[in-house]
PDB file of C-alpha atoms in Angstrom:
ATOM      1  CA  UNK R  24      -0.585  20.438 -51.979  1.00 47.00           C
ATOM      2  CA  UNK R  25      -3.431  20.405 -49.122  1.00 58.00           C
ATOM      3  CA  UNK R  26      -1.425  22.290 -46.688  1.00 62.00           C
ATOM      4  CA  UNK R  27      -0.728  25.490 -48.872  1.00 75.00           C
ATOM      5  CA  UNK R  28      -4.426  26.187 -49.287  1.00 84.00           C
ATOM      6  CA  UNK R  29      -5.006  25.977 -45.889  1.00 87.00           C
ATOM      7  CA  UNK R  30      -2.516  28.220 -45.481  1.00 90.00           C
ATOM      8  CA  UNK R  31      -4.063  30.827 -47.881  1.00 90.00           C
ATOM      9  CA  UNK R  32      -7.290  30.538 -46.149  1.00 92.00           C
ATOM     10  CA  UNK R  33      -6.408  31.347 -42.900  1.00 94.00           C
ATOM     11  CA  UNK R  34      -4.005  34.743 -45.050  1.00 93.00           C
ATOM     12  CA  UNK R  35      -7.394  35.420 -45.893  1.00 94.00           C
ATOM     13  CA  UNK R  36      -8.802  35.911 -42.866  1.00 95.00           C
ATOM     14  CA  UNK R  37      -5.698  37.829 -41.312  1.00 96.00           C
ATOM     15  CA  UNK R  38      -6.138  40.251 -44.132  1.00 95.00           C
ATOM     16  CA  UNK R  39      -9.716  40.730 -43.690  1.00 96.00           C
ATOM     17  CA  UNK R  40      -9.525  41.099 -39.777  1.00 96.00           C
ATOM     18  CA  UNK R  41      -6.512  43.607 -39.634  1.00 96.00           C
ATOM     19  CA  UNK R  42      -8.965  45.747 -42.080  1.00 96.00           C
ATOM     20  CA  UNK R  43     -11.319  45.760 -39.374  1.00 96.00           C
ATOM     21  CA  UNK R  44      -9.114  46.220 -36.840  1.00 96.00           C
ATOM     22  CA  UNK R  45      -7.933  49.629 -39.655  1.00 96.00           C
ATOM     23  CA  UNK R  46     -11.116  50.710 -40.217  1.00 97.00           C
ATOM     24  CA  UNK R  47     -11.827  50.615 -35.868  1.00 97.00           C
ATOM     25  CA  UNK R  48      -8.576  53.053 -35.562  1.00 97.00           C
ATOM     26  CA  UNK R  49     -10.290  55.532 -38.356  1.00 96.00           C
ATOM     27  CA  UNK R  50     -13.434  55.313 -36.463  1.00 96.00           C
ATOM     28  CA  UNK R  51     -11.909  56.234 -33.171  1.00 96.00           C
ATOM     29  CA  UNK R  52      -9.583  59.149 -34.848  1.00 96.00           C
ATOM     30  CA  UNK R  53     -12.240  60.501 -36.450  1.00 95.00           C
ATOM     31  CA  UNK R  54     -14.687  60.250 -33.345  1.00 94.00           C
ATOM     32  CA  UNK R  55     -14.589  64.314 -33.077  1.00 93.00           C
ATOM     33  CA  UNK R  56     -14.462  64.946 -36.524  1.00 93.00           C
ATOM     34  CA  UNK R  57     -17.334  67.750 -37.616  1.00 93.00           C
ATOM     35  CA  UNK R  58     -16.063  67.916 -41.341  1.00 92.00           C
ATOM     36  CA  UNK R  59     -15.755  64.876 -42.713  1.00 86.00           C
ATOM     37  CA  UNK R  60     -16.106  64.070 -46.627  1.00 83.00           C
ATOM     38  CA  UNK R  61     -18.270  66.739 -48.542  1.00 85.00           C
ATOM     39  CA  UNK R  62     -18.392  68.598 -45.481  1.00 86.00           C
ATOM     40  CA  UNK R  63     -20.433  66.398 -43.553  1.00 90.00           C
ATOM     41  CA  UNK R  64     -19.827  65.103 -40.085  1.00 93.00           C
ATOM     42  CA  UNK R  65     -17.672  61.660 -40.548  1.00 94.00           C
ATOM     43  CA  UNK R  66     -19.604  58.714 -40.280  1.00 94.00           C
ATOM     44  CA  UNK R  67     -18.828  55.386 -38.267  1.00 95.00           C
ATOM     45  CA  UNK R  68     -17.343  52.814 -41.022  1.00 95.00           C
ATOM     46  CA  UNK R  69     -18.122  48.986 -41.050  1.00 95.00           C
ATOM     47  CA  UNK R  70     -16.425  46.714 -43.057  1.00 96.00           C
ATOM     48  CA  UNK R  71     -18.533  43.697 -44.058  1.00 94.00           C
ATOM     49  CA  UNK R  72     -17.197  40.293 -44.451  1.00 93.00           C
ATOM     50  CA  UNK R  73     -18.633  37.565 -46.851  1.00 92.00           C
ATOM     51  CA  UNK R  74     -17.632  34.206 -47.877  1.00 90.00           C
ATOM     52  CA  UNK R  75     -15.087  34.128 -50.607  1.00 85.00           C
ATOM     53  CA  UNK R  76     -16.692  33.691 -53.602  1.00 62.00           C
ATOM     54  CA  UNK R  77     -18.332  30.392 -54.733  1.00 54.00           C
ATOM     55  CA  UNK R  78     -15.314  28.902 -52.138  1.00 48.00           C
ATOM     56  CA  UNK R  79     -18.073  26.144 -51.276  1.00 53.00           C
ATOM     57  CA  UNK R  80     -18.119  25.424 -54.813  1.00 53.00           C
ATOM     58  CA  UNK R  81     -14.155  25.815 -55.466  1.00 56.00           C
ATOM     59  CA  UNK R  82     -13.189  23.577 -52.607  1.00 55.00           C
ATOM     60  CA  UNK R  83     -15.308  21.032 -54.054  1.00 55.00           C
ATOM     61  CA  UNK R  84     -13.447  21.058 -57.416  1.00 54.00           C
ATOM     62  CA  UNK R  85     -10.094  21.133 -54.974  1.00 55.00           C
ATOM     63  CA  UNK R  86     -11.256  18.072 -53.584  1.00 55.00           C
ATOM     64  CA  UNK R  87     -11.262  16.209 -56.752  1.00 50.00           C
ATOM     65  CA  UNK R  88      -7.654  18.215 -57.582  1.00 50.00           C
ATOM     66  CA  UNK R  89      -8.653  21.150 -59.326  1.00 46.00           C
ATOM     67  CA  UNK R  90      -8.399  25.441 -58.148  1.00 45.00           C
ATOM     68  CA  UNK R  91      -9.112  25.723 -55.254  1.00 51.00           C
ATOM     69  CA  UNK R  92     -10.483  28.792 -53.143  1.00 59.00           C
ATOM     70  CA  UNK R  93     -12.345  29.040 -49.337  1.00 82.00           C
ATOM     71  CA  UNK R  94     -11.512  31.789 -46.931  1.00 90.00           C
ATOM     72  CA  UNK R  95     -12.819  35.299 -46.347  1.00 92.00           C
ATOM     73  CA  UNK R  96     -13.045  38.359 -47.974  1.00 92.00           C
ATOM     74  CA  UNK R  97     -13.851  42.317 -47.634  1.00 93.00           C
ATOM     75  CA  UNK R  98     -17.693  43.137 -49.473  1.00 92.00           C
ATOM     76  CA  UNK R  99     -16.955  46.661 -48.635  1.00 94.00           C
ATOM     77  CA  UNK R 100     -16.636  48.621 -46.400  1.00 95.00           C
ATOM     78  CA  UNK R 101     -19.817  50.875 -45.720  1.00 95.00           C
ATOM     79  CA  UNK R 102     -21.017  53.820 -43.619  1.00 94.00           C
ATOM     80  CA  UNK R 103     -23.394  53.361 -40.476  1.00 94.00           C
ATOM     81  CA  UNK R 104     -26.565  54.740 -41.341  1.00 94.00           C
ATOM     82  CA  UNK R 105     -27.696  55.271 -37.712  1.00 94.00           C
ATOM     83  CA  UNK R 106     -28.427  58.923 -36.652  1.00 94.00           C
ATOM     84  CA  UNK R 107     -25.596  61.357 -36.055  1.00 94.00           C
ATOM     85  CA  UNK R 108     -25.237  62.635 -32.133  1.00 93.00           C
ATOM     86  CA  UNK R 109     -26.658  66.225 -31.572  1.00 94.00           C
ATOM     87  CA  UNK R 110     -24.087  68.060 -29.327  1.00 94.00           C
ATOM     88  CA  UNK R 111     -25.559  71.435 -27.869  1.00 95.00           C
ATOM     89  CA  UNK R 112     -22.222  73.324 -28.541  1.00 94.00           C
ATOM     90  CA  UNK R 113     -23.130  77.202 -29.361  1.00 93.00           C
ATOM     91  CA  UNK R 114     -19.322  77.912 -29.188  1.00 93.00           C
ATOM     92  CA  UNK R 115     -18.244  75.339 -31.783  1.00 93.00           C
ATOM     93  CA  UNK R 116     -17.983  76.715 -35.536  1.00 93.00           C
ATOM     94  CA  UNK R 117     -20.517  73.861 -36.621  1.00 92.00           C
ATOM     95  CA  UNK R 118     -23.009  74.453 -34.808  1.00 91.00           C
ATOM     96  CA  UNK R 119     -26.323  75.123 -36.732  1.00 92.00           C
ATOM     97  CA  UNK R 120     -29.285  78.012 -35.402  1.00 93.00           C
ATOM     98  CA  UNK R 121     -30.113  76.490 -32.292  1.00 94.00           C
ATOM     99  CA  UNK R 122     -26.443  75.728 -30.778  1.00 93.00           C
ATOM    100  CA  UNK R 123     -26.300  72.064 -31.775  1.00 95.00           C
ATOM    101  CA  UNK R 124     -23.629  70.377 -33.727  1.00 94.00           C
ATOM    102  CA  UNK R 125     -23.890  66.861 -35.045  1.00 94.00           C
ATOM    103  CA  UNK R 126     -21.220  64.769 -33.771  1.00 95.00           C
ATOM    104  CA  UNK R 127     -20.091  61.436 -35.794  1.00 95.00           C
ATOM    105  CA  UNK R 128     -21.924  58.392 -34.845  1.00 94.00           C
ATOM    106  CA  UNK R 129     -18.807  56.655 -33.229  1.00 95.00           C
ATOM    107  CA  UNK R 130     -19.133  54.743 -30.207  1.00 95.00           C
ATOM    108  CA  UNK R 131     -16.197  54.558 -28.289  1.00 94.00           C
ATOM    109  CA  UNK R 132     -17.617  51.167 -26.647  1.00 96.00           C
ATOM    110  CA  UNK R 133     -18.774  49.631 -29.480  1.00 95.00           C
ATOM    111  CA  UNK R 134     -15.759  50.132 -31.471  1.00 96.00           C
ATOM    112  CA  UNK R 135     -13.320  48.853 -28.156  1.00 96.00           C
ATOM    113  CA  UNK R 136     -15.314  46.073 -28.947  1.00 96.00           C
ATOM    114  CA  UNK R 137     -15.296  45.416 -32.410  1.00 95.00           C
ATOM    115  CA  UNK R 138     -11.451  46.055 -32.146  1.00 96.00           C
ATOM    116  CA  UNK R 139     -11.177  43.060 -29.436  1.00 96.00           C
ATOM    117  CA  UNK R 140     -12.974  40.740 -31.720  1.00 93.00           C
ATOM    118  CA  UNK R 141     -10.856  41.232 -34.737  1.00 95.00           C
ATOM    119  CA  UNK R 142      -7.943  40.644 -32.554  1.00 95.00           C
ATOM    120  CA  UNK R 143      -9.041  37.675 -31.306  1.00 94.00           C
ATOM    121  CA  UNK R 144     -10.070  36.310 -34.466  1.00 94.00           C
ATOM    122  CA  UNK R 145      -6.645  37.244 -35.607  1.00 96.00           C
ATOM    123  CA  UNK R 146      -5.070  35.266 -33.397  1.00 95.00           C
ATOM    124  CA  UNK R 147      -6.847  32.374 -33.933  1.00 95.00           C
ATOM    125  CA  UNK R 148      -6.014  32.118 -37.512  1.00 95.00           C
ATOM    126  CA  UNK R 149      -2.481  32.892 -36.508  1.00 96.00           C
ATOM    127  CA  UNK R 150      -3.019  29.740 -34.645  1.00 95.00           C
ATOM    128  CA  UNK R 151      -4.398  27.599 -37.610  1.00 94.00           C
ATOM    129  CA  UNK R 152      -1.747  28.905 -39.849  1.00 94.00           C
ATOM    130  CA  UNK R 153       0.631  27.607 -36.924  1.00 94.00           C
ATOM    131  CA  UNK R 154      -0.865  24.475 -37.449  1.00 94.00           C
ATOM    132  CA  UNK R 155      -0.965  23.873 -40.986  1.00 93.00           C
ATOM    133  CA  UNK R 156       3.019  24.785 -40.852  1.00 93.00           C
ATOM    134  CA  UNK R 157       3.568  22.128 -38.381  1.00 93.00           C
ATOM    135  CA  UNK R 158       1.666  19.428 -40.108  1.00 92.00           C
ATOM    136  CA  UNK R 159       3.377  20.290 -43.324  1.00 91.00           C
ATOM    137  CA  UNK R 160       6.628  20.340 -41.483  1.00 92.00           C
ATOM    138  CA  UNK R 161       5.710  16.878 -39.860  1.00 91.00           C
ATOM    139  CA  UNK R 162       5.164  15.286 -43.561  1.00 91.00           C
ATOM    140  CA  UNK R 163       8.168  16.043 -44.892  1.00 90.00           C
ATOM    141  CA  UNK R 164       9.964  14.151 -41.799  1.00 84.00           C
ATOM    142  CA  UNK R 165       8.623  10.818 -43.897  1.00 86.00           C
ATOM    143  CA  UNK R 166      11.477  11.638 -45.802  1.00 85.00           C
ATOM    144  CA  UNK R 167      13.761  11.450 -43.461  1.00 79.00           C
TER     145      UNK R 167
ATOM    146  CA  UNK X  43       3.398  -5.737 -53.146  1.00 69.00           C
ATOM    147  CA  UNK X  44       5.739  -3.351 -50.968  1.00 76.00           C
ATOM    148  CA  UNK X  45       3.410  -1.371 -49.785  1.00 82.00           C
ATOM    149  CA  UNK X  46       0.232  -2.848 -47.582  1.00 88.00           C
ATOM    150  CA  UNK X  47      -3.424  -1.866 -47.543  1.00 90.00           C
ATOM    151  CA  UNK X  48      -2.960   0.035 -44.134  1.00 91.00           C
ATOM    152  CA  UNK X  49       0.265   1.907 -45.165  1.00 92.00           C
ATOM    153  CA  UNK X  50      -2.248   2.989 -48.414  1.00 92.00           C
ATOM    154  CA  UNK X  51      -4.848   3.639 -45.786  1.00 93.00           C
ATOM    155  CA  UNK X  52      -2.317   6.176 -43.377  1.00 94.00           C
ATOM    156  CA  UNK X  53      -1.325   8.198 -46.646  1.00 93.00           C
ATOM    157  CA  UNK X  54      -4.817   8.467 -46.976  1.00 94.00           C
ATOM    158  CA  UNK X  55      -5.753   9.231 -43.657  1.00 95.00           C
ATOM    159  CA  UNK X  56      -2.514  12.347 -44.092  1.00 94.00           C
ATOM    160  CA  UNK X  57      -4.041  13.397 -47.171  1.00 93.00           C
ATOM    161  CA  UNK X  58      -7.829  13.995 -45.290  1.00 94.00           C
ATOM    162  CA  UNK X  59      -6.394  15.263 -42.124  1.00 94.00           C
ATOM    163  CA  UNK X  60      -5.018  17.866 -44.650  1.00 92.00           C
ATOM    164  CA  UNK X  61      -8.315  18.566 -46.230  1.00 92.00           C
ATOM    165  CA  UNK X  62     -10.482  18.812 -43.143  1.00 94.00           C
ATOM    166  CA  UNK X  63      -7.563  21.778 -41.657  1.00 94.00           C
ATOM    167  CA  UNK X  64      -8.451  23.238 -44.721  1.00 92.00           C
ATOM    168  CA  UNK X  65     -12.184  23.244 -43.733  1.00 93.00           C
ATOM    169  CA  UNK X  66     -11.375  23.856 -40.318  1.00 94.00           C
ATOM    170  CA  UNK X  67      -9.342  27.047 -41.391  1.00 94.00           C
ATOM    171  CA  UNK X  68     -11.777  28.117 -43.486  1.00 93.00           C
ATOM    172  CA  UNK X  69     -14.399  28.204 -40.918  1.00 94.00           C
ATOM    173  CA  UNK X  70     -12.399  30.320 -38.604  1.00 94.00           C
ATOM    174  CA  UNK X  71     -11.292  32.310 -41.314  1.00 94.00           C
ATOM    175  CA  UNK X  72     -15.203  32.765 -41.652  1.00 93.00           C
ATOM    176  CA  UNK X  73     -15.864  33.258 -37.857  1.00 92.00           C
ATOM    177  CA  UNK X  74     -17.049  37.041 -38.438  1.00 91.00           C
ATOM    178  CA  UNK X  75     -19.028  36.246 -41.766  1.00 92.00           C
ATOM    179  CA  UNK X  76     -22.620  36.915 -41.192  1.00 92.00           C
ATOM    180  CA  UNK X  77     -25.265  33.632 -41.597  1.00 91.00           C
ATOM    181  CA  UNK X  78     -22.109  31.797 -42.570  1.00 92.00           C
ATOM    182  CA  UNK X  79     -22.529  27.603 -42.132  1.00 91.00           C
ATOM    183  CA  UNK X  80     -19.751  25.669 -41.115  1.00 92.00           C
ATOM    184  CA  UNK X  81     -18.109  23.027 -43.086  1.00 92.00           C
ATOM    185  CA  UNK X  82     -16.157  19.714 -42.461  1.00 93.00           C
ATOM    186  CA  UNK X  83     -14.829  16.925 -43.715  1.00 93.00           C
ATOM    187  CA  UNK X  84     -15.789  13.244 -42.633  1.00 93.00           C
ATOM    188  CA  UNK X  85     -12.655  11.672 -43.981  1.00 94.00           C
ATOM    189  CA  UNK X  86     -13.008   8.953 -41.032  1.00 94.00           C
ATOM    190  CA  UNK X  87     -16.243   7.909 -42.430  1.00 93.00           C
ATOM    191  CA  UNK X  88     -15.083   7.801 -46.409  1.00 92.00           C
ATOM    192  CA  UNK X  89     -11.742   5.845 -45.139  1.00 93.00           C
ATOM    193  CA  UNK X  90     -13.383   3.461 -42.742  1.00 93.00           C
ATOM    194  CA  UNK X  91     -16.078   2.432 -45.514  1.00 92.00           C
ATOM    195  CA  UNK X  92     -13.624   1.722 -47.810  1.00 91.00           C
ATOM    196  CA  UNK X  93     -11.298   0.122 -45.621  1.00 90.00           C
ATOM    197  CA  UNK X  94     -14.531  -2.020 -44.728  1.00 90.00           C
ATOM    198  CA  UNK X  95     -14.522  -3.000 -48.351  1.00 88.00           C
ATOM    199  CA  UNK X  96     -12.258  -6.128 -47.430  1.00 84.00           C
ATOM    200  CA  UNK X  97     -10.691  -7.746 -51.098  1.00 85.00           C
ATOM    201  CA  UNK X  98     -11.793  -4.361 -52.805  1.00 88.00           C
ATOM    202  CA  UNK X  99     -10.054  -1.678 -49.974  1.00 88.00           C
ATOM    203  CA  UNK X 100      -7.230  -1.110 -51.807  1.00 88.00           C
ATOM    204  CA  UNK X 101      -8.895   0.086 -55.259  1.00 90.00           C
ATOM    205  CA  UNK X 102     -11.153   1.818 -52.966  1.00 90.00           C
ATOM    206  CA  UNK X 103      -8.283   3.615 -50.829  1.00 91.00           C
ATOM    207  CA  UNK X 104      -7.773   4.945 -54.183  1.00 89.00           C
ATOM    208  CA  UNK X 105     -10.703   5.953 -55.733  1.00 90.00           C
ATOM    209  CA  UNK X 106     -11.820   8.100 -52.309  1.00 89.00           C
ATOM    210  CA  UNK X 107     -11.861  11.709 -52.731  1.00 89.00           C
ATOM    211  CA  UNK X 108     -12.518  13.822 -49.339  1.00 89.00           C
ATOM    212  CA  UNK X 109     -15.123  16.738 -50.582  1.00 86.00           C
ATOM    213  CA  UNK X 110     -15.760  19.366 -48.076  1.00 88.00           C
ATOM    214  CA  UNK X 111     -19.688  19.469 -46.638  1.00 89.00           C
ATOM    215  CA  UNK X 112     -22.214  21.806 -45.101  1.00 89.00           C
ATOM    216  CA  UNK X 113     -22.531  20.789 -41.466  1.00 87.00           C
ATOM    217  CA  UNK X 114     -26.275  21.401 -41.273  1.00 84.00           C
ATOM    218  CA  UNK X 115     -26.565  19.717 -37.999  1.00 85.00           C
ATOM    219  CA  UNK X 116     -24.734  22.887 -36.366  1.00 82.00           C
ATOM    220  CA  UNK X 117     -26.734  25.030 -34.959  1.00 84.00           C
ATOM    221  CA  UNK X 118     -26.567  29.250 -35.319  1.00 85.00           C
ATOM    222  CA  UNK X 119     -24.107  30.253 -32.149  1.00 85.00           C
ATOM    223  CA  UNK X 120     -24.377  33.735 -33.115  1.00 85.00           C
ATOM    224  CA  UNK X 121     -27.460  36.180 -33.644  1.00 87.00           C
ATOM    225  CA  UNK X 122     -26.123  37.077 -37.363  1.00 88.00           C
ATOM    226  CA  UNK X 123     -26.992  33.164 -37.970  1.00 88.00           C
ATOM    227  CA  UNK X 124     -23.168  32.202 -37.921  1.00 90.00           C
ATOM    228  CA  UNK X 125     -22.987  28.519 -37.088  1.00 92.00           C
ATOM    229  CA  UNK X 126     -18.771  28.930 -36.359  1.00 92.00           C
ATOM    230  CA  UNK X 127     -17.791  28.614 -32.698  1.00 92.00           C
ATOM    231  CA  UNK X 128     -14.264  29.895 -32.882  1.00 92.00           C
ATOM    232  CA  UNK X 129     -13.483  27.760 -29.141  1.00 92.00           C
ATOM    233  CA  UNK X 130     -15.040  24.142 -30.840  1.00 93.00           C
ATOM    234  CA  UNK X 131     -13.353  25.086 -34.289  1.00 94.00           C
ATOM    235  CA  UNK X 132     -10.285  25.777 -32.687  1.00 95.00           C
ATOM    236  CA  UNK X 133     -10.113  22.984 -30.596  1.00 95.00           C
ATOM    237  CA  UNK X 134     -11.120  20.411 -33.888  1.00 95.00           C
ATOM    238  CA  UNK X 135      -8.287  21.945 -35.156  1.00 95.00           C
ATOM    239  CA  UNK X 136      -5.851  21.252 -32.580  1.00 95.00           C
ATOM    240  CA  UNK X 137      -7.373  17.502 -32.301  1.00 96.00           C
ATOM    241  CA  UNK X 138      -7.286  17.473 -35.953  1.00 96.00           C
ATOM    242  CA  UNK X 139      -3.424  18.189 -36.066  1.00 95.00           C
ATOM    243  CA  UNK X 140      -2.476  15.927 -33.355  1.00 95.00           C
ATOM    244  CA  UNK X 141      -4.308  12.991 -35.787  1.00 95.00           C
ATOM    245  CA  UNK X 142      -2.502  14.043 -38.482  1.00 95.00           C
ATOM    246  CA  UNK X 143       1.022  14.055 -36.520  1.00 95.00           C
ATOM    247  CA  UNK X 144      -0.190  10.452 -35.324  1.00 95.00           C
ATOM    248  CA  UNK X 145      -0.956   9.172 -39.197  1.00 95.00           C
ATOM    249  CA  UNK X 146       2.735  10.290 -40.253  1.00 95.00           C
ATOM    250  CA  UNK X 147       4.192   9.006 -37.174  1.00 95.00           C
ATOM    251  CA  UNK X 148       2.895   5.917 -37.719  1.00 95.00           C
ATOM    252  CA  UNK X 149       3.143   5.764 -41.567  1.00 94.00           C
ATOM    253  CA  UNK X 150       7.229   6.772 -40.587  1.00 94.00           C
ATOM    254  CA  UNK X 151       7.444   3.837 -38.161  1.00 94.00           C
ATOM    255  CA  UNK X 152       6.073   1.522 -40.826  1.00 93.00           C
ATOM    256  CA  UNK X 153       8.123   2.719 -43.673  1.00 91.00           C
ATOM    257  CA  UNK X 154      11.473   2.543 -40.812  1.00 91.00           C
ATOM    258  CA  UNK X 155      10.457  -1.315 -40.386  1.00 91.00           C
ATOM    259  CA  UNK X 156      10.811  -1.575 -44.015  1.00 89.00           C
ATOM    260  CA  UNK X 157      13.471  -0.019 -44.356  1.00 89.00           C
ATOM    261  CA  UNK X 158      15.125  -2.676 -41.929  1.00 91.00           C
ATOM    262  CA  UNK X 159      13.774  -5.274 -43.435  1.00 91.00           C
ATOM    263  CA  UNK X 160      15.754  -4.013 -47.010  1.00 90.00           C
ATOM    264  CA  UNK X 161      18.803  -3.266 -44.520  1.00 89.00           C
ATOM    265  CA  UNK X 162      19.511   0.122 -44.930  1.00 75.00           C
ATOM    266  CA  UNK X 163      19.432   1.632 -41.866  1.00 62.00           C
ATOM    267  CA  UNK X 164      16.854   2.772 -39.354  1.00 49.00           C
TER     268      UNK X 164
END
């Protein structure tokens, strides 16, 4: 039936987006964190989205009443290579020869933002899973 | 034959309404997906050219099969080469629903009148 796929498509997406909307609240916890794993200072996290696979392909074969696939899913999730923030902290227990300790990458900004975008996405696959409810809901009412 | 060409036509026009949410929802489901292209499906087009068929519509009306496309036409909306525009998906999504609800109302109404017509109610 149609309306079930579209269904699973848009579960898809809410799983992929409340991963990044995860991976945003590690970023921000860990925003201080000096020691992340293997010692090192943590590094910002992104979580990188791709087509599911061969979905172009798979809704073809649903449109002649085969599998069928579509939707999004999680490539990874992968550190941001950018520089680390040098902190002139002599005090602080991490801080090399000269004073200064590197601080995570983590933009607090940046990561406000990415959170606002996964929630909005969110919600707008909440709506089109609202959607494909009511239409299904409006078919069976031929029945009636 | 109880059932006309245009009856044939609204289950049709049900069936594709279903299959373009499901391209619809797959685009917003997409809307964060890097260099991602949009797809839709044209199910007016593949039901009005076989409803155009005249004597032949109704083994046409059969035969059709709605297969999702790459809108190529849409431009990139984002600077990651997206082509998805989560407002004008949304809102195709919306219209897209409110055609559907008018196909089964319709297809109801119709299938009410013959249920008159066999007097048993409605």
């Amino acid at each position: 039936m149609s309306l079930f796929g579209g269904l699973e498509i848009s579960a898809s997406a809410l799983t992929a987006e409340r991963l990044r909307m995860d991976v945003v609240a590690e970023n921000l916890a860990n925003a201080q964190t000096t020691r992340g794993a293997g010692g090192q200072p943590y590094r910002r996290k992104e979580v990188v989205l791709q087509e599911r696979a061969g979905s172009f392909g798979a809704s073809l074969s649903a449109a002649m009443g085969q599998q069928r696939g579509g939707g999004v899913e999680v490539a990874g999730v992968v550190d941001d290579p950018t520089p680390l923030k040098q902190v002139y902290d002599p005090g602080h227990p991490d801080a090399d020869e000269n004073g200064y300790v590197a601080m995570p990458n983590v933009d607090t900004v940046t990561e406000m933002v990415d959170l606002i975008g996964a929630q909005r996405a969110y919600e707008a696959n909440v709506t089109a899973m609202q959607a494909a409810k009511q239409m299904f809901a409006r078919t069976l009412e031929l029945l009636r | 034959m109880l059932f006309d060409t245009t009856q044939l036509a609204l289950e049709r026009a049900i069936e594709g309404a279903g299959r373009r949410h499901e391209a619809l929802a797959a685009n917003l489901a997409n809307a964060n997906t890097p260099g991602y292209q949009r797809v839709d499906v044209d199910f007016h087009g593949t039901l009005a050219s076989a409803v155009g068929r005249g004597e032949e519509a109704r083994e046409a009306l059969h035969a059709v099969s709605f297969s999702p496309a790459r809108d190529a036409s849409a431009g990139a909306v984002r600077a990651d080469g997206s082509t998805v525009d989560v407002d004008a998906e949304s809102a195709k999504l919306a219209a897209n629903a409110l055609e559907h609800q008018a196909a089964v109302q319709v297809a109801h109404a119709r299938i009410g009148i013959l249920k008159a017509a066999m007097g048993t109610g409605a």
